[in-house]
Coordinates of C-alpha atoms in Angstrom, one line a residue:
M27 CA 26.3 -100.9 -44.2
D28 CA 29.9 -100.5 -45.3
S29 CA 31.3 -103.8 -47.2
C30 CA 34.3 -104.5 -45.5
R31 CA 37.1 -107.6 -46.4
I32 CA 35.8 -109.7 -43.5
P33 CA 38.2 -112.6 -42.0
A34 CA 39.2 -115.6 -43.4
N35 CA 37.4 -118.3 -40.6
A36 CA 34.1 -115.6 -40.8
S37 CA 33.6 -116.4 -44.2
K38 CA 30.5 -118.3 -43.1
C39 CA 28.4 -115.5 -42.2
S40 CA 26.3 -114.5 -44.9
G41 CA 25.7 -110.6 -45.7
N42 CA 25.9 -109.1 -42.4
T43 CA 29.8 -109.1 -41.3
M44 CA 28.7 -107.8 -37.7
E45 CA 27.5 -111.3 -37.2
C46 CA 30.6 -112.8 -37.8
F47 CA 31.7 -111.4 -34.4
M48 CA 29.2 -112.1 -32.5
V49 CA 30.7 -115.4 -31.1
L50 CA 28.4 -116.4 -27.9
S51 CA 26.3 -119.0 -29.8
T52 CA 24.7 -120.5 -26.7
Q53 CA 22.4 -118.7 -24.0
A54 CA 24.4 -120.0 -21.0
Q55 CA 27.6 -118.1 -22.7
K56 CA 25.3 -115.3 -23.0
I57 CA 23.9 -115.1 -19.7
S58 CA 27.8 -115.7 -18.2
I59 CA 28.7 -112.8 -20.0
G60 CA 25.5 -110.7 -18.7
I61 CA 26.4 -111.5 -15.6
L62 CA 30.2 -110.8 -15.0
C63 CA 29.8 -107.5 -17.2
G64 CA 26.9 -106.2 -14.7
L65 CA 28.7 -107.1 -11.6
F66 CA 32.0 -105.9 -12.4
G67 CA 30.7 -103.1 -14.2
T68 CA 28.6 -102.0 -11.4
M69 CA 31.4 -102.7 -8.8
C70 CA 33.7 -100.9 -10.8
V71 CA 31.5 -97.4 -11.3
F72 CA 30.7 -97.5 -7.6
E73 CA 34.0 -98.3 -5.9
N74 CA 35.9 -95.7 -8.8
S75 CA 33.1 -93.2 -7.9
L76 CA 34.0 -93.0 -4.2
V77 CA 37.5 -93.0 -4.7
L78 CA 36.8 -89.8 -6.9
Y79 CA 34.4 -88.4 -3.9
L80 CA 37.4 -89.2 -1.4
I81 CA 39.9 -87.6 -3.0
F82 CA 37.8 -84.3 -4.3
S83 CA 35.8 -83.7 -1.0
S84 CA 39.3 -83.7 1.3
P85 CA 41.6 -80.2 0.3
G86 CA 44.2 -81.6 2.0
I87 CA 44.7 -85.2 -0.5
R88 CA 43.1 -83.1 -3.7
K89 CA 46.1 -80.9 -3.3
K90 CA 48.4 -83.7 -3.9
P91 CA 49.4 -84.5 -7.9
S92 CA 50.0 -87.9 -7.1
Y93 CA 46.1 -88.2 -5.9
L94 CA 45.5 -86.4 -9.3
F95 CA 46.7 -89.1 -11.1
I96 CA 45.0 -91.9 -8.9
G97 CA 41.7 -89.7 -9.9
S98 CA 42.3 -89.4 -13.6
L99 CA 43.0 -93.3 -13.5
A100 CA 39.3 -93.8 -11.5
L101 CA 37.8 -92.0 -13.8
A102 CA 39.3 -93.8 -16.6
D103 CA 37.9 -96.9 -15.1
I104 CA 34.8 -95.1 -14.5
L105 CA 34.1 -94.3 -18.2
A106 CA 35.7 -97.6 -19.3
S107 CA 33.4 -99.4 -17.5
I108 CA 30.0 -97.6 -18.6
I109 CA 30.7 -97.6 -22.3
F110 CA 32.3 -101.3 -22.5
V111 CA 29.5 -103.2 -20.3
C112 CA 27.0 -101.1 -22.4
S113 CA 28.2 -101.7 -25.9
F114 CA 29.9 -105.3 -25.2
V115 CA 26.4 -106.5 -23.5
N116 CA 24.3 -104.9 -26.2
F117 CA 26.5 -106.1 -28.9
H118 CA 27.5 -109.7 -27.8
V119 CA 24.5 -110.7 -25.7
F120 CA 21.4 -108.8 -27.5
N121 CA 23.2 -109.2 -30.9
E122 CA 22.7 -105.6 -31.7
A123 CA 23.7 -105.0 -35.1
G124 CA 21.6 -102.0 -36.4
F125 CA 23.9 -99.2 -35.8
S126 CA 26.4 -98.1 -38.6
K127 CA 30.2 -98.5 -38.7
E128 CA 30.6 -94.9 -37.5
V129 CA 28.5 -95.7 -34.3
F130 CA 30.6 -98.5 -33.6
L131 CA 33.7 -96.8 -34.8
L132 CA 32.7 -94.2 -31.9
Q133 CA 32.3 -96.4 -29.2
L134 CA 35.1 -98.5 -29.6
G135 CA 37.1 -94.6 -29.6
G136 CA 35.4 -94.6 -26.4
V137 CA 36.5 -97.9 -24.6
N138 CA 40.0 -97.3 -26.3
T139 CA 40.3 -93.9 -25.2
S140 CA 39.3 -94.9 -21.1
F141 CA 41.8 -98.0 -20.9
S142 CA 44.5 -96.4 -22.5
A143 CA 44.0 -93.4 -20.1
S144 CA 44.1 -95.6 -17.8
L145 CA 47.1 -97.5 -18.3
S146 CA 48.5 -94.0 -19.0
S147 CA 47.6 -92.4 -15.4
L148 CA 49.3 -95.4 -14.3
L149 CA 52.3 -94.3 -15.9
L150 CA 52.4 -90.9 -14.8
T151 CA 51.7 -92.1 -10.9
A152 CA 54.7 -94.4 -11.5
L153 CA 56.8 -91.5 -13.0
D154 CA 55.4 -89.2 -9.6
R155 CA 56.3 -92.3 -7.5
Y156 CA 60.1 -91.8 -8.8
L157 CA 60.1 -88.3 -8.8
S158 CA 59.1 -88.6 -5.0
I159 CA 61.6 -91.3 -3.8
S160 CA 64.6 -90.4 -6.2
R161 CA 64.7 -86.5 -5.2
P162 CA 62.7 -85.7 -2.4
S163 CA 63.9 -82.6 -1.9
E164 CA 63.5 -81.3 -5.2
Y165 CA 59.8 -82.9 -5.6
K166 CA 57.6 -80.0 -5.1
L167 CA 59.4 -78.1 -7.1
L168 CA 59.4 -80.6 -9.9
M169 CA 55.9 -82.2 -9.4
T170 CA 53.8 -78.6 -9.0
R171 CA 49.7 -79.0 -9.2
K172 CA 49.9 -77.1 -12.4
R173 CA 52.0 -79.2 -14.2
A174 CA 50.2 -82.6 -12.9
W175 CA 47.0 -81.1 -14.6
T176 CA 49.0 -80.3 -17.6
A177 CA 50.4 -83.9 -17.7
L178 CA 46.7 -85.0 -17.4
A179 CA 45.4 -83.1 -20.1
V180 CA 48.0 -84.1 -22.4
L181 CA 47.5 -87.4 -21.4
W182 CA 43.8 -87.7 -22.6
L183 CA 44.2 -85.8 -25.3
T184 CA 46.7 -88.1 -26.7
C185 CA 44.8 -91.1 -26.1
A186 CA 41.4 -89.5 -27.4
I187 CA 43.3 -88.9 -30.6
I188 CA 45.1 -92.5 -31.2
A189 CA 41.8 -94.2 -30.3
G190 CA 39.8 -91.9 -32.9
L191 CA 41.8 -92.8 -35.7
P192 CA 39.9 -95.7 -37.2
L193 CA 36.6 -93.2 -37.0
L194 CA 38.8 -90.7 -38.5
G195 CA 39.7 -92.9 -41.9
W196 CA 42.1 -95.9 -41.0
N197 CA 39.6 -98.4 -40.9
C198 CA 39.5 -101.6 -43.1
C199 CA 36.7 -99.8 -45.0
T200 CA 37.8 -97.2 -45.9
L201 CA 41.1 -98.2 -46.9
D202 CA 40.0 -101.4 -48.3
S203 CA 42.3 -103.7 -46.0
A204 CA 42.4 -106.8 -44.0
C205 CA 40.0 -106.6 -41.2
S206 CA 40.7 -107.9 -37.8
E207 CA 39.3 -111.0 -36.8
L208 CA 38.7 -109.6 -33.1
F209 CA 37.1 -106.2 -34.0
P210 CA 34.4 -105.3 -37.1
F211 CA 36.0 -102.4 -39.3
V212 CA 39.1 -102.4 -37.2
D213 CA 42.6 -102.8 -39.5
D214 CA 44.9 -105.1 -38.6
N215 CA 48.0 -102.5 -39.3
Y216 CA 46.1 -100.2 -36.5
L217 CA 45.1 -102.8 -34.0
S218 CA 49.2 -103.5 -34.4
G219 CA 49.9 -99.5 -33.8
W220 CA 47.5 -99.8 -30.8
I221 CA 49.3 -102.8 -29.5
C222 CA 52.8 -101.7 -29.8
F223 CA 51.6 -98.1 -28.2
V224 CA 49.8 -100.5 -25.0
V225 CA 53.3 -102.4 -24.7
V226 CA 55.3 -99.6 -25.2
L227 CA 53.1 -98.1 -22.1
L228 CA 53.5 -101.4 -19.9
G229 CA 57.2 -101.4 -20.4
C230 CA 57.7 -97.6 -19.5
I231 CA 55.8 -98.6 -16.3
V232 CA 57.9 -101.7 -15.7
C233 CA 61.3 -99.9 -15.8
A234 CA 59.6 -97.1 -13.6
Y235 CA 58.8 -99.4 -10.9
A236 CA 62.2 -101.3 -10.8
H237 CA 63.6 -98.2 -10.0
V238 CA 60.9 -96.7 -7.5
L239 CA 61.1 -100.1 -5.8
W240 CA 65.3 -100.6 -5.8
R241 CA 65.0 -96.9 -4.1
A242 CA 62.4 -98.1 -2.0
R243 CA 64.3 -100.8 -0.8
Q244 CA 67.5 -98.8 -0.3
H245 CA 64.9 -96.0 1.7
V246 CA 63.8 -99.2 4.1
A247 CA 67.4 -100.3 4.9
Y248 CA 68.0 -96.2 5.6
M249 CA 65.0 -96.1 8.1
E250 CA 66.5 -99.4 10.1
K251 CA 69.9 -97.8 10.3
H252 CA 68.8 -94.1 11.0
Q253 CA 65.1 -94.2 12.8
A254 CA 66.1 -92.4 15.8
Q255 CA 68.2 -89.7 14.2
A256 CA 65.8 -88.6 11.5
E257 CA 62.0 -89.4 12.4
R258 CA 60.4 -86.8 10.5
Q259 CA 61.9 -87.6 7.5
T260 CA 61.7 -91.4 8.0
S261 CA 57.7 -91.0 8.3
R262 CA 57.6 -89.3 5.2
M263 CA 59.9 -92.0 3.6
R264 CA 57.5 -94.7 5.2
M265 CA 55.0 -93.1 3.5
D266 CA 56.6 -92.9 -0.4
V267 CA 57.3 -96.4 0.3
R268 CA 54.0 -97.4 1.5
L269 CA 52.7 -95.9 -2.1
A270 CA 55.2 -97.4 -4.0
K271 CA 54.2 -101.0 -2.8
T272 CA 50.9 -99.9 -3.1
L273 CA 50.9 -99.3 -7.0
A274 CA 53.1 -102.1 -7.6
M275 CA 50.2 -104.4 -6.5
V276 CA 47.8 -102.3 -9.0
L277 CA 50.9 -103.0 -11.6
A278 CA 50.8 -106.8 -11.1
V279 CA 46.9 -106.9 -11.4
L280 CA 46.9 -104.9 -14.3
M281 CA 49.2 -107.2 -16.2
L282 CA 47.5 -110.3 -14.8
C283 CA 44.1 -108.9 -16.4
W284 CA 45.7 -107.3 -19.3
S285 CA 48.2 -110.2 -20.5
P286 CA 45.3 -112.9 -21.7
V287 CA 43.7 -110.1 -23.9
L288 CA 46.8 -108.7 -25.3
V289 CA 48.2 -112.6 -26.0
L290 CA 45.1 -113.0 -28.3
M291 CA 45.2 -110.0 -30.0
I292 CA 48.6 -110.3 -30.9
Y293 CA 48.0 -114.0 -32.0
S294 CA 44.9 -112.4 -34.2
I295 CA 47.7 -110.4 -36.4
F296 CA 49.8 -113.3 -36.5
G297 CA 47.7 -116.5 -37.0
R298 CA 44.1 -117.1 -37.7
L299 CA 41.9 -117.7 -34.7
S300 CA 39.4 -120.6 -34.0
D301 CA 36.2 -119.7 -33.1
R302 CA 36.9 -121.4 -29.7
L303 CA 39.6 -118.7 -29.1
R304 CA 37.1 -116.0 -30.0
K305 CA 35.1 -117.3 -27.3
V306 CA 37.7 -117.3 -25.1
F307 CA 38.8 -113.9 -26.0
A308 CA 35.2 -112.6 -25.1
F309 CA 35.5 -114.0 -21.5
C310 CA 39.1 -112.3 -21.0
S311 CA 37.8 -108.7 -22.2
T312 CA 35.9 -109.1 -18.7
L313 CA 39.2 -109.3 -16.9
C314 CA 39.7 -105.5 -17.9
L315 CA 36.6 -104.5 -15.7
L316 CA 37.8 -107.1 -13.1
N317 CA 41.4 -105.1 -12.9
S318 CA 39.4 -101.6 -12.9
M319 CA 37.1 -103.0 -9.9
V320 CA 40.0 -104.5 -7.9
N321 CA 42.0 -101.3 -7.9
P322 CA 39.9 -99.0 -5.6
I323 CA 40.1 -102.1 -3.1
I324 CA 43.9 -101.7 -3.0
Y325 CA 43.7 -97.7 -2.6
A326 CA 41.2 -98.6 0.3
L327 CA 43.5 -101.0 1.8
R328 CA 47.0 -99.7 1.5
S329 CA 46.6 -95.5 1.1
K330 CA 46.3 -94.5 4.9
E331 CA 45.1 -91.2 3.6
L332 CA 42.4 -92.7 1.4
F333 CA 41.5 -95.2 4.2
S334 CA 41.3 -92.1 6.6
S335 CA 38.9 -90.6 4.5
L336 CA 36.9 -93.2 3.8
R337 CA 36.2 -93.8 7.6
R338 CA 35.6 -90.0 8.1
V339 CA 33.3 -90.4 5.7
L340 CA 31.6 -93.6 7.2
S341 CA 31.7 -91.6 10.7
H342 CA 29.9 -88.7 9.3
F343 CA 27.0 -91.1 7.9
R344 CA 26.6 -92.8 10.8
R345 CA 26.1 -89.4 12.6
Q346 CA 23.7 -88.2 10.1
L347 CA 22.0 -91.7 10.3
K348 CA 21.7 -91.3 14.0
A349 CA 20.3 -87.9 14.2
P350 CA 16.6 -88.4 13.6
E351 CA 16.7 -90.6 16.2
E352 CA 18.3 -88.5 18.9
S353 CA 16.0 -85.0 17.6
P354 CA 13.8 -83.5 20.2
E355 CA 10.6 -84.5 17.9
A356 CA 11.5 -88.2 18.2
E357 CA 12.5 -88.3 22.0
S358 CA 9.2 -86.6 22.4
T359 CA 7.1 -89.1 20.8
H360 CA 9.3 -91.5 22.9
K361 CA 8.1 -90.3 26.2
S362 CA 4.8 -90.0 25.0
S363 CA 4.6 -93.5 23.4
V364 CA 5.9 -94.3 27.2
I365 CA 3.2 -92.7 29.1
E366 CA 0.7 -94.0 27.1
T367 CA 2.0 -97.5 27.9

């Protein structure tokens, strides 16, 4: 395994640098992390898979750019959950350290790509809502399906390139620089750059939503004043305002779940983390899974189109379950059993 300059507070580790980052010392901590990751990860994959099915099984929904961005968010959350849970549990719970630097950085790149794509998809959704509310008459011309797919392709490619930089050579082993206290083989300068990238994304999302909610408030006032004169336009505005509020809820959950992780990452760059803080970081990392698990619940509760699609799917499923009971064979079998009785 490559020799890297390990963090100062991990100098007590002997020889194997990977063991310096295995911060869970008791069996109770490992079991707790395993349960949290298993629960959040399973629910996240199930819920986001359901969102993707509802979007792409309904022709009316999948044609709308807004739901293409939401589908991208759901896909990113699925990939992040699978890669994160498998690598995180394998490393911290089962203490597997037999893989190479390249394998670890590949896993880390997959997690970073997925989480970055999730955040970037939320930014595209915010910009989409801003265009829909601020320029409703030109929205269909400005936001076409082709442009939506192009934006998503650029998004995923950019996130993959940024997340793959450590694997391509920007790591503390290749550069012989100081390693991060939180991630093996990760250069402190790269971690600083990735944090800046995330903070910029969050800042853009906040600015976009500030404009969205401001215009939504204007539209609410307009609806109350002209509801009788413009019923059709009012219905359209109500849908935009409702979706804007939904995505604002998603943003609030995102900030609550990601803030502890980002704060500890920033602190690790300017100061030295104690063993207790590194354990806190390990548990706070599971909040990212919680965020991915909560997002689909917000969609189902707030989006009328997705909720209606979910009701249709459930109704169809119930009819499929009742069909065998009402089939001629089942009916004849029931009659014969009654005659025998």
